[in-house]
mmCIF file of C-alpha atoms and ligand atoms in Angstrom:
data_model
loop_
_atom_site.group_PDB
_atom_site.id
_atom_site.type_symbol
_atom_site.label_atom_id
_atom_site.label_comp_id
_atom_site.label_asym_id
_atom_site.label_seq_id
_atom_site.Cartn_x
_atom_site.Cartn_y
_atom_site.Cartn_z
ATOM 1 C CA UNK A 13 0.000 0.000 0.000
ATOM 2 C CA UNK A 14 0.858 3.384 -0.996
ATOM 3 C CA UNK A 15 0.406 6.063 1.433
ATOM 4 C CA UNK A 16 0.198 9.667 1.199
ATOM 5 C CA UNK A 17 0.672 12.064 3.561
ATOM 6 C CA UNK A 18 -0.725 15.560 3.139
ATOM 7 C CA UNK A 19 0.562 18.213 6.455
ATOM 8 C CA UNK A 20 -2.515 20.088 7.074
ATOM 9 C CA UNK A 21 -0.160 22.990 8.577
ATOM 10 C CA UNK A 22 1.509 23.622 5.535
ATOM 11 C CA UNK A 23 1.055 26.631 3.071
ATOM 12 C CA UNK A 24 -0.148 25.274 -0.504
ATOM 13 C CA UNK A 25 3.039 25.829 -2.398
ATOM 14 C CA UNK A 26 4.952 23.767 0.249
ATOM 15 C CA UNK A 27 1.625 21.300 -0.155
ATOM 16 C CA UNK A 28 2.945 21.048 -3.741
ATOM 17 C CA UNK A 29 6.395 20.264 -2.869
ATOM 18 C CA UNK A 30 5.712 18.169 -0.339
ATOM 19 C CA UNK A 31 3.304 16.130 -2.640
ATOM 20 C CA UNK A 32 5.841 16.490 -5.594
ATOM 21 C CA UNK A 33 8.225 14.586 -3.548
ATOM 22 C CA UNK A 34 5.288 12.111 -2.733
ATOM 23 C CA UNK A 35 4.861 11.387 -6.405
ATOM 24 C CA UNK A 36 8.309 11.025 -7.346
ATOM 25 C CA UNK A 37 8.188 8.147 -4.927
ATOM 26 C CA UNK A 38 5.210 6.544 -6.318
ATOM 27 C CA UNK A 39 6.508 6.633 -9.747
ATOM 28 C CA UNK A 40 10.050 5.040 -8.805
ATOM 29 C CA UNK A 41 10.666 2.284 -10.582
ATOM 30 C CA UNK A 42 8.230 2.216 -13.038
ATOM 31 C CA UNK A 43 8.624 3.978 -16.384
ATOM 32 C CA UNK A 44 5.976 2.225 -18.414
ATOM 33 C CA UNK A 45 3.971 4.770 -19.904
ATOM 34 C CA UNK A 46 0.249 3.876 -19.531
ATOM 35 C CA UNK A 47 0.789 2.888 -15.400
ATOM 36 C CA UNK A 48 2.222 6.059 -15.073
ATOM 37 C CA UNK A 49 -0.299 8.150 -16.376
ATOM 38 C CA UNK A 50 -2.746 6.202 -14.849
ATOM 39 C CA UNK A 51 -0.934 6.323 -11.328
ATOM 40 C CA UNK A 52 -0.652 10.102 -11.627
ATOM 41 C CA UNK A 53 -4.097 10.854 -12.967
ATOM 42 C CA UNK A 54 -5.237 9.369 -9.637
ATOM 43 C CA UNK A 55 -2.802 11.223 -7.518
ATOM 44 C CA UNK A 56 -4.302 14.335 -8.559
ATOM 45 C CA UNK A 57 -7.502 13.419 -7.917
ATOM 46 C CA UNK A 58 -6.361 11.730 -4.668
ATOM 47 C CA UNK A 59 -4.824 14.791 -3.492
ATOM 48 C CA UNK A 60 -5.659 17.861 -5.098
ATOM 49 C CA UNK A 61 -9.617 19.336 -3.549
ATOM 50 C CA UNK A 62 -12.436 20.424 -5.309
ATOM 51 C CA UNK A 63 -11.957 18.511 -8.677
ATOM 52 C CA UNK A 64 -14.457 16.982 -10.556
ATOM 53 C CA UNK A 65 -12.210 15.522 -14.108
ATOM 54 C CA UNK A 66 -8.347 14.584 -13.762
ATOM 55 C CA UNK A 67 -6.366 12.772 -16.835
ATOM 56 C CA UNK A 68 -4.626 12.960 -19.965
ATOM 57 C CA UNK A 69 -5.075 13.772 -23.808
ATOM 58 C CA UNK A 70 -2.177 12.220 -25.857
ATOM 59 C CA UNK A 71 -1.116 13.908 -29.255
ATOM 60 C CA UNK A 72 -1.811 11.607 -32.254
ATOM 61 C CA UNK A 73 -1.030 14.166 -35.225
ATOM 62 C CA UNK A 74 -2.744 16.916 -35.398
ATOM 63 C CA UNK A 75 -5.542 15.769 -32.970
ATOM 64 C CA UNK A 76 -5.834 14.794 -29.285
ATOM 65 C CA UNK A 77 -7.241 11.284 -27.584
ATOM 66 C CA UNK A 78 -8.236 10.528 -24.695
ATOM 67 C CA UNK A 79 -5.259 8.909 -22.305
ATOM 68 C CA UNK A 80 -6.045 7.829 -18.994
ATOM 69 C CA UNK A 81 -8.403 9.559 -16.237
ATOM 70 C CA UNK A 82 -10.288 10.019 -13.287
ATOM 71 C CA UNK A 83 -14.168 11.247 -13.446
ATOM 72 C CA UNK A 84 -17.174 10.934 -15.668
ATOM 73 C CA UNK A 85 -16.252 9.658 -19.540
ATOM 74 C CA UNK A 86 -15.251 12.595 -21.769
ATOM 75 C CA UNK A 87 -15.002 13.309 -25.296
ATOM 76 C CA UNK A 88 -12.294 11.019 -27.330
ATOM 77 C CA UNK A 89 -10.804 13.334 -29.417
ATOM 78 C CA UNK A 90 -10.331 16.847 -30.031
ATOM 79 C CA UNK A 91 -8.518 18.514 -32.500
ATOM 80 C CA UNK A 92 -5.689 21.028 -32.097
ATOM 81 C CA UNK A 93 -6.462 24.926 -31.397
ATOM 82 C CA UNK A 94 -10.727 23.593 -29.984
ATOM 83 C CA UNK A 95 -11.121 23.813 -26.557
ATOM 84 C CA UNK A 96 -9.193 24.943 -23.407
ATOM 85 C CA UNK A 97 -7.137 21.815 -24.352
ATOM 86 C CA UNK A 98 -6.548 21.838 -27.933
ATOM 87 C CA UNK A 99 -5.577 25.236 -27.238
ATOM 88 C CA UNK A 100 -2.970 24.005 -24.691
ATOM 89 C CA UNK A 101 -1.742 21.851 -27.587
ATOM 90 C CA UNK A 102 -1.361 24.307 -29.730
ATOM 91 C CA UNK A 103 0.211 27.152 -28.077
ATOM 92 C CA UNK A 104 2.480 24.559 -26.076
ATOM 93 C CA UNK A 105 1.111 26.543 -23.084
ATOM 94 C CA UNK A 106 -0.517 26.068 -20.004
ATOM 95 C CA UNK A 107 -4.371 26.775 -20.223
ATOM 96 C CA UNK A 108 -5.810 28.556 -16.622
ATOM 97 C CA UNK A 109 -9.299 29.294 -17.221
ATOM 98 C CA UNK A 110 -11.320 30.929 -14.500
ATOM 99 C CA UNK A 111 -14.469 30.681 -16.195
ATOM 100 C CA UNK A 112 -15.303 27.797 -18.626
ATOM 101 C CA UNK A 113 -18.185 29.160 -20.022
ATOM 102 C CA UNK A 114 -16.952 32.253 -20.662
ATOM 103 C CA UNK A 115 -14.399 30.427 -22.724
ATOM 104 C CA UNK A 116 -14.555 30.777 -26.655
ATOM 105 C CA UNK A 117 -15.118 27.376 -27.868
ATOM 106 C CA UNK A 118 -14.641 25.342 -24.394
ATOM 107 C CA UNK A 119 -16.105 21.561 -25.261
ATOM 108 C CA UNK A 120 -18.012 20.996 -22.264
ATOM 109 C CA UNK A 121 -17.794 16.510 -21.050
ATOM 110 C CA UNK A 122 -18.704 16.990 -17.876
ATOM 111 C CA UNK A 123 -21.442 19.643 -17.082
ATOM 112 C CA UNK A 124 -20.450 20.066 -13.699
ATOM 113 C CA UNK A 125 -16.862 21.308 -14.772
ATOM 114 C CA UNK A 126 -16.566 25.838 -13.927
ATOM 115 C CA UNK A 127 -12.806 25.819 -14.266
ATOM 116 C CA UNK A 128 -9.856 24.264 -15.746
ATOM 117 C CA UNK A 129 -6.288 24.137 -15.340
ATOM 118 C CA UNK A 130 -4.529 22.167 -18.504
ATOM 119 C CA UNK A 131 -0.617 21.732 -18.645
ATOM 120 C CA UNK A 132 1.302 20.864 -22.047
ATOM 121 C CA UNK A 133 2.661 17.497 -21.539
ATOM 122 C CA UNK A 134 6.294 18.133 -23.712
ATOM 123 C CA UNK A 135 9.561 15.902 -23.765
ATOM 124 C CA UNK A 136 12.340 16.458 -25.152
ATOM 125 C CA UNK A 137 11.283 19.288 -27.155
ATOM 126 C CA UNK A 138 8.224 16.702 -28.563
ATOM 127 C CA UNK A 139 4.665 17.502 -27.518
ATOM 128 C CA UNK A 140 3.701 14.276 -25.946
ATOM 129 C CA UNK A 141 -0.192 15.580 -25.199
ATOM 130 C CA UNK A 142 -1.882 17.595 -21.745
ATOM 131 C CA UNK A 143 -2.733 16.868 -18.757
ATOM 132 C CA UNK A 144 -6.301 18.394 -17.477
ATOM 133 C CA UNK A 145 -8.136 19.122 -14.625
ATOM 134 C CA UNK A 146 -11.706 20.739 -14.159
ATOM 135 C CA UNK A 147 -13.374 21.735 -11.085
ATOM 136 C CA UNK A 148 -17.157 22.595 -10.309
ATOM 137 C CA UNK A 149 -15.670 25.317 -8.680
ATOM 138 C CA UNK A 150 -15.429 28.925 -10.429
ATOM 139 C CA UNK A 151 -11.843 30.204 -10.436
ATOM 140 C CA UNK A 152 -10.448 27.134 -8.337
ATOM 141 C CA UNK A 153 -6.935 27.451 -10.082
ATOM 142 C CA UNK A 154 -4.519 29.709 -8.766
ATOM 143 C CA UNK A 155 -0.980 30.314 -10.038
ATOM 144 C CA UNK A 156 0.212 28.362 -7.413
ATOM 145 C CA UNK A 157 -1.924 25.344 -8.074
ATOM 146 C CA UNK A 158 -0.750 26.163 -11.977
ATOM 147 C CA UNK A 159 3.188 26.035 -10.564
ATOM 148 C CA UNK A 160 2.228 22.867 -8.597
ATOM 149 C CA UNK A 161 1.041 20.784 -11.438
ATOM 150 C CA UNK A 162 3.243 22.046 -13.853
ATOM 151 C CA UNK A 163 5.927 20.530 -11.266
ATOM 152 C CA UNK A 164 3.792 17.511 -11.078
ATOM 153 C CA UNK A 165 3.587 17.395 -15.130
ATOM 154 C CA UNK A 166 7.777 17.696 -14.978
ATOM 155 C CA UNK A 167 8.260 15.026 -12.674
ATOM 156 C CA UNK A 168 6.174 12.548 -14.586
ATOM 157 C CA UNK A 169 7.339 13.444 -17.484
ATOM 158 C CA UNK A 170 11.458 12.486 -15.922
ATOM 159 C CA UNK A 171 10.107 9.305 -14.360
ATOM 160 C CA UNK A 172 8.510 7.765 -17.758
ATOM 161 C CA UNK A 173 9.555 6.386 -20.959
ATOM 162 C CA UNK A 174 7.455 8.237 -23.570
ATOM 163 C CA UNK A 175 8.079 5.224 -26.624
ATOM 164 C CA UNK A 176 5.655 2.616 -25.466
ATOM 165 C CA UNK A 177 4.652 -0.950 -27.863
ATOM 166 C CA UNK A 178 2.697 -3.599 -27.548
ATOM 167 C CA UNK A 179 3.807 -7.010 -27.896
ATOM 168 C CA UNK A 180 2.038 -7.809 -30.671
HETATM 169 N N1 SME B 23 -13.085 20.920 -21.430
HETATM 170 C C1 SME B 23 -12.034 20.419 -22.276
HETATM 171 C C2 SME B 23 -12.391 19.092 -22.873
HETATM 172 C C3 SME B 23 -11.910 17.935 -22.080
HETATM 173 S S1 SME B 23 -12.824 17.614 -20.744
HETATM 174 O O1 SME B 23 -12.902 18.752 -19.825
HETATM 175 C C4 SME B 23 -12.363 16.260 -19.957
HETATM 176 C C5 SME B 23 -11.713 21.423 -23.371
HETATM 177 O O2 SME B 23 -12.425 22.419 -23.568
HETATM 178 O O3 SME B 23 -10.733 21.190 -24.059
#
């Protein structure tokens, strides 16, 4: 059993660290590429509040699919530039909307979602996909909680192999 510890006394950037560390160790020693984003999309969930949708989009040419998640099931694929992720894709930059609705062109899975936070996922130069979170909250997303996951994003992104195949 994994176990993670959260110190209630903390402020939330050393939260982040503290929970950076946290997932470092849970990703030691594995660098398959599916477990990993599957481990970390349920750390998130696990351990940042107030979120309603936590996973990942992978980049297959010039659109995105759906990669492993936590929440309600979400739309498969979405091409570059639509949406508060395909924008993220694009622009190779991270996405903080406050608002979702007020959002040109949001694509809305999960009607519940207010806000979203989505982080480029890039190695090596090479966009790999995003990683996205929404919340049912209004402005939940600070620039803290931005500098947290993008440190989360980083630390994945060091403790996986990005080539992946199937033995068939
Ligand atoms: N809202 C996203 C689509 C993905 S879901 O939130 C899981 C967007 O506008 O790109």
């Amino acid at each position: 059993m994994f176990t993670i510890e959260v110190n209630t006394t903390s402020s939330l950037q050393e939260t982040y660290q503290e929970l950076n560390a946290q997932l470092a160790a849970l990703l030691s020693g594995e660098r398959d590429f599916i477990c990993n984003a599957a481990q970390f999309s349920a750390f998130v969930m696990q351990t940042v509040p107030d979120l309603n949708w936590s996973g990942f989009y992978f980049a297959r040419d010039e659109e995105l699919v759906l990669g492993p998640y936590m929440g309600k099931v979400a739309c498969t694929r979405i091409p570059f530039g639509r949406g508060v992720c395909g924008e993220a894709a694009k622009t190779q930059e991270t996405q903080r909307i406050e608002d979702v609705h007020a959002f040109d062109g949001h694509i809305a899975c999960d009607a519940a979602s207010a806000s979203e936070l989505v982080v480029p996922v890039i190695s090596q130069g090479k966009l790999i996909g995003v990683f996205d979170m929404d919340s049912p909250k209004v402005g939940r997303f600070t620039e803290v909680d931005q500098a947290g996951i993008e440190s989360f994003v980083a630390t994945f992104v060091s403790a996986t192999d990005m080539n992946w195949s199937f033995a068939v």
